[in-house]
CSV table of C-alpha atoms in Angstrom, one decimal:
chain,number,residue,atom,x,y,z
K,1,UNK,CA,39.2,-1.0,-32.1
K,2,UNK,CA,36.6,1.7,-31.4
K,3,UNK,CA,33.8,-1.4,-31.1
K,4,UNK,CA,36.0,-3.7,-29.0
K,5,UNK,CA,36.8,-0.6,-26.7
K,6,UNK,CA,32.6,0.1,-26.5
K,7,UNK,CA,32.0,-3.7,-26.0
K,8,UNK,CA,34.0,-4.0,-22.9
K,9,UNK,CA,33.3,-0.6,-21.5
K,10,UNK,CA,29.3,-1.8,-22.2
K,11,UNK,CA,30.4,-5.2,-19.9
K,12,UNK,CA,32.3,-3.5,-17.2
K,13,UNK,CA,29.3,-1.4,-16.3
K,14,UNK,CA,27.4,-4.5,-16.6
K,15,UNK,CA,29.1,-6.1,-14.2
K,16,UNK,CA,29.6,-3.3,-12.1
K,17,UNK,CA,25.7,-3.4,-11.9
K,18,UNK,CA,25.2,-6.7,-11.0
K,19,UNK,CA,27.6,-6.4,-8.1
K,20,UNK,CA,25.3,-3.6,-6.7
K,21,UNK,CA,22.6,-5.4,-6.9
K,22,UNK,CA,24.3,-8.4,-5.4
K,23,UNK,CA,25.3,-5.8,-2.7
K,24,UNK,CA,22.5,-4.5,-2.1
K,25,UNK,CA,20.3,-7.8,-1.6
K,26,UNK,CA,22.9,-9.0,0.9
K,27,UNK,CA,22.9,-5.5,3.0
K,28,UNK,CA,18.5,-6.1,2.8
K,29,UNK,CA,19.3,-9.7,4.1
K,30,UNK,CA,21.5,-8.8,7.1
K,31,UNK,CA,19.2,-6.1,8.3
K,32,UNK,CA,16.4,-8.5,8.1
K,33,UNK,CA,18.1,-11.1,10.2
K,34,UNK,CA,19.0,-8.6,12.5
K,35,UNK,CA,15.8,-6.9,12.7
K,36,UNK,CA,14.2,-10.6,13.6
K,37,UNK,CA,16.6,-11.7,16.0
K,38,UNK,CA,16.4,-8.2,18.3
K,39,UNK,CA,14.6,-7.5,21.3
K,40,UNK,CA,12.0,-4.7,21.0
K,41,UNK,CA,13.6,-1.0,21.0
K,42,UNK,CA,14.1,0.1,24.6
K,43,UNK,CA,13.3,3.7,23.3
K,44,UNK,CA,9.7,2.9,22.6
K,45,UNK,CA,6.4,4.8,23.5
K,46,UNK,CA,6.9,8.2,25.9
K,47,UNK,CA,10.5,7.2,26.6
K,48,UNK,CA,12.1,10.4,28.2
K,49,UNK,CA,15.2,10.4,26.1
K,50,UNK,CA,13.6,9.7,22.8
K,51,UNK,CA,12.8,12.5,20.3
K,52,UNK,CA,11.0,10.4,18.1
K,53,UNK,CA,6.9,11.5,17.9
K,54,UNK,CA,6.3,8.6,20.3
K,55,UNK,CA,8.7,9.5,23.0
K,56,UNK,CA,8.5,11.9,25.5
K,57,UNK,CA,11.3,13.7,25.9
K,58,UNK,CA,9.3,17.3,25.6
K,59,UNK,CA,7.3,16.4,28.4
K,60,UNK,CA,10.9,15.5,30.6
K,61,UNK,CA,12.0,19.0,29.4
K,62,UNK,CA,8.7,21.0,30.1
K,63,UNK,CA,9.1,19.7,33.8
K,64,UNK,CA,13.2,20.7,33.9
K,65,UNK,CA,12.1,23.9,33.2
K,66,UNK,CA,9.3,24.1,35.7
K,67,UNK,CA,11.7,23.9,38.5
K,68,UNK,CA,11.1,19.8,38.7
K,69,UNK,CA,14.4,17.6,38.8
K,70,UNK,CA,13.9,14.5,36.7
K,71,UNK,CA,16.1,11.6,37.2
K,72,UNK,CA,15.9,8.9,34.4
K,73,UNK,CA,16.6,5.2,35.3
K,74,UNK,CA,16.4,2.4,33.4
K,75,UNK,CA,17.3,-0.3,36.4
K,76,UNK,CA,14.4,-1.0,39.0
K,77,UNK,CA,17.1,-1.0,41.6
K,78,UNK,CA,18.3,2.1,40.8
K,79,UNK,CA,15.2,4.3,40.8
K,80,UNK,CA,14.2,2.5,44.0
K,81,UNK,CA,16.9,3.7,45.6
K,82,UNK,CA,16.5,7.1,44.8
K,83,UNK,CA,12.7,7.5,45.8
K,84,UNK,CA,11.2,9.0,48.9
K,85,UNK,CA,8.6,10.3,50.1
K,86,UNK,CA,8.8,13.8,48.2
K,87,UNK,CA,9.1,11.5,44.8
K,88,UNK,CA,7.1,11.1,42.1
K,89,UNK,CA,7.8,7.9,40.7
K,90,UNK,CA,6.7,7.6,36.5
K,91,UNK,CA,6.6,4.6,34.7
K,92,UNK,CA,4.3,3.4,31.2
K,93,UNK,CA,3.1,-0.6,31.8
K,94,UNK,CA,5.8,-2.3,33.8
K,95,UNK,CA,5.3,-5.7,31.2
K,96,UNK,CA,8.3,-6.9,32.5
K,97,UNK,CA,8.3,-7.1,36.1
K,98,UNK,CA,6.0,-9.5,38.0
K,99,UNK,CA,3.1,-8.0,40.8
K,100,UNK,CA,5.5,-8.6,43.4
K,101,UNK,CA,8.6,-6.9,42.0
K,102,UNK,CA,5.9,-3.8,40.9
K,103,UNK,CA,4.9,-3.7,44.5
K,104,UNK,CA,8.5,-3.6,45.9
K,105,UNK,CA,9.3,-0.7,43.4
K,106,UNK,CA,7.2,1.9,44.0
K,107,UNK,CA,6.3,1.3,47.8
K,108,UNK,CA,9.0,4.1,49.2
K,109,UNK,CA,7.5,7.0,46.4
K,110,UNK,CA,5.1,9.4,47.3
K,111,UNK,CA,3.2,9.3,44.5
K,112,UNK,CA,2.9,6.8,41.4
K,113,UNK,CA,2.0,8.0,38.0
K,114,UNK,CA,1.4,5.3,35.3
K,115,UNK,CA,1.4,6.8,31.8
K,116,UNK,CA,0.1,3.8,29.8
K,117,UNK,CA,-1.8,0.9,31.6
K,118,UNK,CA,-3.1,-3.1,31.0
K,119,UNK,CA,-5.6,-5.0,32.0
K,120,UNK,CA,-3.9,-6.6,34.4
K,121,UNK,CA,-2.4,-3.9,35.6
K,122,UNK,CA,-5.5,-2.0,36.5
K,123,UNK,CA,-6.1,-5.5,38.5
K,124,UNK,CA,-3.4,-5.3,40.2
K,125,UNK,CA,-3.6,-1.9,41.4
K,126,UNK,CA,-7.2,-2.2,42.2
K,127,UNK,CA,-8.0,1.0,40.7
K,128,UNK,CA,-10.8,0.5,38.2
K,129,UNK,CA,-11.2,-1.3,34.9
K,130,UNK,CA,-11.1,-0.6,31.0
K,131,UNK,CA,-14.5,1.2,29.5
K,132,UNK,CA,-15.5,1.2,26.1
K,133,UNK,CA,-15.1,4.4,23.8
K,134,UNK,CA,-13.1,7.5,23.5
K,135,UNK,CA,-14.2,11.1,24.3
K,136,UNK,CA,-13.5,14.2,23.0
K,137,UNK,CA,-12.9,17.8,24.2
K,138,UNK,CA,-13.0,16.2,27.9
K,139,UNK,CA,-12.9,18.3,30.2
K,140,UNK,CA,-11.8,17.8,34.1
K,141,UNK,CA,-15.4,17.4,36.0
K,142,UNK,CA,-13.9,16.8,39.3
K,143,UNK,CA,-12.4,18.4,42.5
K,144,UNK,CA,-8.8,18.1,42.0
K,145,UNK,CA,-7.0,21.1,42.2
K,146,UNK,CA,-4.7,20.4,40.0
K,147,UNK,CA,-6.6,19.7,37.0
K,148,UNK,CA,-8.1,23.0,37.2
K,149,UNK,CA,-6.3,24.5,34.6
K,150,UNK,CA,-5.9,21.4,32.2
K,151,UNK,CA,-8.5,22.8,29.9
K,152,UNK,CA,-9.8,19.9,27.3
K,153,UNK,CA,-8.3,16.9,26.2
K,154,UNK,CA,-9.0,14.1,24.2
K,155,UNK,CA,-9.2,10.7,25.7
K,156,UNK,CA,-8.2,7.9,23.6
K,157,UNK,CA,-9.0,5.3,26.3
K,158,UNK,CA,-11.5,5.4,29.2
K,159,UNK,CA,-11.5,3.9,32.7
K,160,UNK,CA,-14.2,2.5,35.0
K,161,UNK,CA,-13.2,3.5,38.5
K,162,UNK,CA,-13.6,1.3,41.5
K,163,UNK,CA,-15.0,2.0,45.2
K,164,UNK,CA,-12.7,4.9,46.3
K,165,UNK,CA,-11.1,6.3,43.6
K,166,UNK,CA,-11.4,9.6,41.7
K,167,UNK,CA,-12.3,9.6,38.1
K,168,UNK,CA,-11.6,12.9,36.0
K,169,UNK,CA,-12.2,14.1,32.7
K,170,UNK,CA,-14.5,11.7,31.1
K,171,UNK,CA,-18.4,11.1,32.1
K,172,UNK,CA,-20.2,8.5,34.8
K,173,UNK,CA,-19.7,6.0,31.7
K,174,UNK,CA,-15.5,6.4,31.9
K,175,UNK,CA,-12.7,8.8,32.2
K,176,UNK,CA,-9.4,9.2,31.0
K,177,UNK,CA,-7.7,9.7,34.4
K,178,UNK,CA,-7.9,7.8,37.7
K,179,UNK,CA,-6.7,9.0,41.1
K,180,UNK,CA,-6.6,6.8,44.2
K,181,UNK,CA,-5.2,9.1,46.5
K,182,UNK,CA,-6.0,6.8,49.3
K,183,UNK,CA,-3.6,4.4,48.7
K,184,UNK,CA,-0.1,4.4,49.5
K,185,UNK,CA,1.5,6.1,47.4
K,186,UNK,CA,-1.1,7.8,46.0
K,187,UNK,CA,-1.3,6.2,42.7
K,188,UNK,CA,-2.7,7.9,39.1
K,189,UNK,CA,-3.4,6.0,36.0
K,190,UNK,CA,-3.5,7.8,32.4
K,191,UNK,CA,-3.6,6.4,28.6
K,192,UNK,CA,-0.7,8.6,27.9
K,193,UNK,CA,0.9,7.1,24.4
K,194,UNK,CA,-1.1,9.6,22.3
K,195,UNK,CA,-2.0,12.6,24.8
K,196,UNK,CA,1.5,13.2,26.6
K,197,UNK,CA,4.0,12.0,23.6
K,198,UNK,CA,6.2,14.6,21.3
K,199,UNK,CA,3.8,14.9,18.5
K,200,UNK,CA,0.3,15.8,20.4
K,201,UNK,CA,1.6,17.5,23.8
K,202,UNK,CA,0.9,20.8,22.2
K,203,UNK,CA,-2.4,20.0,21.4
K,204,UNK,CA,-5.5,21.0,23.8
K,205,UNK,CA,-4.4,20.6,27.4
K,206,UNK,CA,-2.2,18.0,27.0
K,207,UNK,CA,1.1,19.8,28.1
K,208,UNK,CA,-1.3,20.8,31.0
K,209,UNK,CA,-2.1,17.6,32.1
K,210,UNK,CA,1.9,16.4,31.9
K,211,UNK,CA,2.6,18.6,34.5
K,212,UNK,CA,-0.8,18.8,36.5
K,213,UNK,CA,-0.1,14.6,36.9
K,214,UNK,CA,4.0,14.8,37.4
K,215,UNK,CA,4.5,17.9,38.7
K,216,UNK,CA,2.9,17.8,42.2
K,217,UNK,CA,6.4,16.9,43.9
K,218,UNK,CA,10.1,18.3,43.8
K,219,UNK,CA,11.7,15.5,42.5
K,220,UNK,CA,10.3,12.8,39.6
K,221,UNK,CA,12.3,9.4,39.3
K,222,UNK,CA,11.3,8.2,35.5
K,223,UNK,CA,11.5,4.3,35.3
K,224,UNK,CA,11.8,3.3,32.0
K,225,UNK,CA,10.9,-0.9,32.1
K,226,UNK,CA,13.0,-2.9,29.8
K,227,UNK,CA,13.5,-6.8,29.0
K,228,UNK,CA,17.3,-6.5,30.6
K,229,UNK,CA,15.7,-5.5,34.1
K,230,UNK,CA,12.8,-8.2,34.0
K,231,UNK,CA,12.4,-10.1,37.0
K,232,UNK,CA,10.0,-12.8,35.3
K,233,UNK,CA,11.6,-16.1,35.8
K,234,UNK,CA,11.1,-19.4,34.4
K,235,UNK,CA,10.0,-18.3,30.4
K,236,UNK,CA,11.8,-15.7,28.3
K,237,UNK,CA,9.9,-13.0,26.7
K,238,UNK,CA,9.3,-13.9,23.1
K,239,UNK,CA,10.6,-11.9,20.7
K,240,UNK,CA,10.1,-11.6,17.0
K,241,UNK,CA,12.9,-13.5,16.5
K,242,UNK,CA,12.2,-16.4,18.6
K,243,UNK,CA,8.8,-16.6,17.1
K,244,UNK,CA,10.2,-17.4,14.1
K,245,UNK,CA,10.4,-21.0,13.3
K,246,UNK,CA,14.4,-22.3,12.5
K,247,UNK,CA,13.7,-22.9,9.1
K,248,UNK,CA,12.6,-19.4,8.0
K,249,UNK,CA,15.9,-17.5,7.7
K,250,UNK,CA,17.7,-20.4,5.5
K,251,UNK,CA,14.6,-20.5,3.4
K,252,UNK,CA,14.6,-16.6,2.9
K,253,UNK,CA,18.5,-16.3,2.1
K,254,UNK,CA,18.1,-19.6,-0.1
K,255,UNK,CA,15.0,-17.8,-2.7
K,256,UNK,CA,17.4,-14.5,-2.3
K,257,UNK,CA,20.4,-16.6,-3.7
K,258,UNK,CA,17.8,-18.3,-6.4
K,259,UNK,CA,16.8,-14.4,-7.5
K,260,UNK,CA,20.3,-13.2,-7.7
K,261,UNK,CA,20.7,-16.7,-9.9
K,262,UNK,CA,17.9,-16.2,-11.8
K,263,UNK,CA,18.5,-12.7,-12.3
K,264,UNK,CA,22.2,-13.4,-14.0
K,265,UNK,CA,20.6,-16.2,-16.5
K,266,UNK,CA,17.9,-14.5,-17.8
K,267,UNK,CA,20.2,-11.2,-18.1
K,268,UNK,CA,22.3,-12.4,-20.2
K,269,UNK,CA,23.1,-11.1,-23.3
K,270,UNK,CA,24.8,-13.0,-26.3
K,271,UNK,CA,25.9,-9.5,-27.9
K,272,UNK,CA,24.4,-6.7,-29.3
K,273,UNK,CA,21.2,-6.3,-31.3
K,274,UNK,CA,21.2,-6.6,-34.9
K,275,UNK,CA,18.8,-4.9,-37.1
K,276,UNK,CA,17.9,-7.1,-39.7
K,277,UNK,CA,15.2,-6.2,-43.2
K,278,UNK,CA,13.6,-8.5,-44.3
K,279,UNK,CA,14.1,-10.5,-47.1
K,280,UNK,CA,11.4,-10.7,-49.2
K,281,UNK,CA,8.3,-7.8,-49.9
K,282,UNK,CA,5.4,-9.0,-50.9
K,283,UNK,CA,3.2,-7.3,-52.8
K,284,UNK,CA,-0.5,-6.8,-52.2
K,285,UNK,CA,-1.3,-8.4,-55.5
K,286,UNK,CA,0.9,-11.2,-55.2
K,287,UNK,CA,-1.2,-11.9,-52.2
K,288,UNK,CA,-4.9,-11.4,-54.0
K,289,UNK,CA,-3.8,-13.6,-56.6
K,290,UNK,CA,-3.1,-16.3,-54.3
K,291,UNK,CA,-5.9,-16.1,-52.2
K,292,UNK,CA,-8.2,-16.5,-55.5
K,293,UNK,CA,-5.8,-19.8,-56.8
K,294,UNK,CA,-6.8,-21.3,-53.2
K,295,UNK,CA,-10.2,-20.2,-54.0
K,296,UNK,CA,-10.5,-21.8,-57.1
K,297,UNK,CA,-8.1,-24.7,-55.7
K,298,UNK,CA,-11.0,-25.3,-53.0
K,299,UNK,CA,-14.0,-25.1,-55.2
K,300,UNK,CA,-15.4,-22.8,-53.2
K,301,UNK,CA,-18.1,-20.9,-55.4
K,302,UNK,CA,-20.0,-19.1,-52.7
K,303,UNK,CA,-16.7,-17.5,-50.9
K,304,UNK,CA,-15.5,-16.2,-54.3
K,305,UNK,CA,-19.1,-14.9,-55.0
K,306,UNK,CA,-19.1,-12.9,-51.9
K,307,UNK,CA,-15.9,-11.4,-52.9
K,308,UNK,CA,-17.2,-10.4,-55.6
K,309,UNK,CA,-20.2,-9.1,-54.2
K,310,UNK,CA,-18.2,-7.1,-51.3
K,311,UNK,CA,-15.7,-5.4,-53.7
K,312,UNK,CA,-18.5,-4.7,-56.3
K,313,UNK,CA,-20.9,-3.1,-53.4
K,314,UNK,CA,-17.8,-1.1,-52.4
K,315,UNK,CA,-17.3,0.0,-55.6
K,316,UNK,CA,-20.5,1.0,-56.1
K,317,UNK,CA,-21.2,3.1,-52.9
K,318,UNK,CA,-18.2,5.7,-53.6
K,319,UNK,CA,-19.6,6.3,-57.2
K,320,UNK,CA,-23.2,7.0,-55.9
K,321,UNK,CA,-21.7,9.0,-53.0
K,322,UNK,CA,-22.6,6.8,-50.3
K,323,UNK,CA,-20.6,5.8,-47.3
K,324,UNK,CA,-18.2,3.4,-47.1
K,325,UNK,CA,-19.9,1.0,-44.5
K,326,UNK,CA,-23.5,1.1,-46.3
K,327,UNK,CA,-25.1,-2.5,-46.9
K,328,UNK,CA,-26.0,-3.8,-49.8
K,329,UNK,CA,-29.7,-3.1,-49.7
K,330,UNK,CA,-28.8,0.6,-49.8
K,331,UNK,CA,-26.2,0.6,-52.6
K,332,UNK,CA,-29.0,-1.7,-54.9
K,333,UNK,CA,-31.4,1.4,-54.0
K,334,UNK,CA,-29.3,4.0,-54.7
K,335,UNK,CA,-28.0,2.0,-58.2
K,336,UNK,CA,-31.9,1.8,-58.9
K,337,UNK,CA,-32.3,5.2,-58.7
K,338,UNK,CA,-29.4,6.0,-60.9
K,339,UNK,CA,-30.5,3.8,-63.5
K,340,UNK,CA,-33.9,4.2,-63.1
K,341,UNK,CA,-35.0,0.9,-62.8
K,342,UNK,CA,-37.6,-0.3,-60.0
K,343,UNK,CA,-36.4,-0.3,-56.7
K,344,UNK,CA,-35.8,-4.0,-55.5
K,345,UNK,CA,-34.6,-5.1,-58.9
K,346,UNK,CA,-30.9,-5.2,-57.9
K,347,UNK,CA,-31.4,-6.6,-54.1
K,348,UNK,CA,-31.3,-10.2,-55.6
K,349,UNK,CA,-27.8,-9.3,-57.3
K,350,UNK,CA,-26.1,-7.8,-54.6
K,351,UNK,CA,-27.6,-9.3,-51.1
K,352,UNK,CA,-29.5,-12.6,-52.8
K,353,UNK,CA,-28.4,-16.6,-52.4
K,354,UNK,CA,-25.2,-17.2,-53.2
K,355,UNK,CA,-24.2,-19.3,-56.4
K,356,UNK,CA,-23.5,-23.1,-55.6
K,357,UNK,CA,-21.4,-23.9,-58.5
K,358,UNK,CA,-18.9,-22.9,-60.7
K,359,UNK,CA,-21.9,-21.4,-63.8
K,360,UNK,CA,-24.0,-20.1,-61.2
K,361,UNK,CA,-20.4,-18.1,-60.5
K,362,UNK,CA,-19.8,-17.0,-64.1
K,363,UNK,CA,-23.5,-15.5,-64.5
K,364,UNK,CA,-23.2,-13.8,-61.2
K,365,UNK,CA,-19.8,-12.0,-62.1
K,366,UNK,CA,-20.8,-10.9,-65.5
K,367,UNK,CA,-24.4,-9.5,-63.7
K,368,UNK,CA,-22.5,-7.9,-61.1
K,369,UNK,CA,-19.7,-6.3,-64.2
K,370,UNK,CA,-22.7,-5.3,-66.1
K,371,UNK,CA,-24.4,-3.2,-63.1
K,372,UNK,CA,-20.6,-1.0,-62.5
K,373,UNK,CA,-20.4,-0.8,-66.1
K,374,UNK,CA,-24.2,0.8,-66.2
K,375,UNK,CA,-23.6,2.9,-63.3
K,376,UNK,CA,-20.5,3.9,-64.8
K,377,UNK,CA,-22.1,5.1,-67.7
K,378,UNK,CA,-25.1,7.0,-66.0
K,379,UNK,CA,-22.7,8.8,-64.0
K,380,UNK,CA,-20.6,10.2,-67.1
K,381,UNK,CA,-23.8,10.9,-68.7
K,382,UNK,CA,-24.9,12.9,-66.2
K,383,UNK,CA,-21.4,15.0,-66.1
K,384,UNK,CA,-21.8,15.8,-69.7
K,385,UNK,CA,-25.7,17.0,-69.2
């Protein structure tokens, strides 16, 4: 009863096991799928609700607590309507609206402040154009008043100015900020991701530069762009999921499915483990014997030979004291010496041509019984001396 009790108890938490599993690979799958058919997050880089290291929701608070009312809007229509001209308007790379809808935005602000830029985007303001490089510990290097008490920064990306507009920290070969204050609005472009999100605004001058750029007015409107408020007509911004071809998502739940299968046949257990001896023990002279019959079986003069040779040269090094790997040149020495023969007498016995037939066999064994028999002898005469 105890084992019957034991063997399902051992099943139910089997079971149990593969239905987590099973679980689990499903809850994997259905973030996957969902993960591939979202948008990108709309709290991405220097957002100013986000507390992630990205975001920039310190900076938003820095200003609230410099006297600076930030309104947050995440509708183009919106924060147009609540710009004037004593607003700073604050935006990253508006990727989603086209030049025209850009240029209808922030026309009523008094002052523009882009806190990550493009290529085209920079052409479309006419402000400058990307430069290669980074710097560091950059400092201002220009006559704006406000950047007087930035202190050092460092620049991550650089800007070429154009005809008109005022480059700061960075050198005649780029900058890291660009001012084109005779526009309307007044426009500034900054590479803000690293230098103005959560995780680096303490660093250098960085909370400095926040408020030296979004400071300079009462009020700031924060546009935060999104795909919901995009203007672009005509193609849909692609998205990770509809970059994926149709066939991918069947194909990935179908190998899933196969695992899980795969998983429960080759897990199987057809009960428990049973130690088993075995039944026969066979002993080490059982086993010389019959490799000598096969020997003899075979004909096979020269193997048996150096059998004999390799267990009499074994034999022979302990009782002279040598080591257990020595070669047969040094045990036929060392046996010379014993006996006091000539040395090279016994090379020919223990390292010469092997014996082709079964007489040659005979003579060799009895020489080879003769020389442990001498040695033999030697050494117990040399015990009783």
């Amino acid at each position: 009863m105890t084992n019957t009790a034991e063997v399902r108890q051992s099943k139910a938490k089997s079971i149990a096991g593969w239905v987590l599993v099973v679980i689990l690979v499903l809850l994997v799958a259905f973030v996957a799928i969902r993960v591939s058919a979202s948008s990108p997050n709309e709290r991405g880089v220097l957002d100013p609700e986000s507390r992630s290291d990205t975001g920039a929701l310190a900076l938003a608070e820095i200003l609230r607590d410099q006297g600076v009312e930030v309104s947050i809007s995440r509708s183009r229509a919106e924060a147009r309507a609540e710009l004037d001209a004593d607003t700073t308007l604050v935006m990253t790379n508006p990727y989603t609206l086209t030049d025209d809808a850009l240029a209808t935005l922030i026309e009523p602000a008094e002052r523009v402040v882009f806190l990550t830029t493009s290529t085209h985007l920079l052409s479309a303001l006419k402000i400058g154009e990307n430069a290669p490089g980074t710097l560091f510990d950059a400092t201002a290097n220009c006559d704006v008043a406000e950047f007087a008490q930035v202190g050092s920064i460092r620049a991550d990306r650089l800007f070429l100015p154009a005809d008109g507009v005022q480059a700061c920290f960075g050198t005649p070969a780029g900058s890291a900020v660009l001012l084109d204050e005779g526009a309307s609005p007044r426009r500034a472009v900054v590479e803000g991701s690293r230098l103005l999100s959560n995780a680096y605004l303490a660093e250098n001058g960085n909370a400095a530069l926040g408020l030296a750029l979004l400071a300079q007015t009462d009020r700031v409107v924060w546009y935060v762009p999104s795909l919901d408020d995009s203007d672009i007509e005509g193609e849909t911004v692609d998205t990770l999921g509809t970059l994926t071809p149709p066939w991918i998502t069947p194909a990935i739940l179908l190998l899933m499915v196969a695992g899980v299968a795969a998983a429960l046949w080759r897990g199987q257990r057809f009960g428990p483990l049973v130690a088993e001896t075995l039944p026969v023990t066979v002993r080490a002279s059982e086993t010389m014997h019959g490799r000598a019959r096969l020997t003899a079986k075979a004909g096979d003069a020269s193997h048996a030979a150096q059998a004999l040779r390799d267990g009499t040269q074994r034999r022979l090094a302990r009782k002279l004291g040598l080591a257990a790997h020595a070669d047969a040149d040094e045990v036929a020495d060392a046996a010379a010496d014993r006996l006091r023969i000539p040395r090279g007498t016994l090379q020919t016995l223990l390292a010469g041509p092997l014996p082709s037939d079964d007489a040659e066999l005979v003579t060799l064994a009895r020489q080879l019984d003769e020389l442990e028999d001498a040695v033999n002898a030697s050494t117990h005469s040399q015990r009783e001396d």
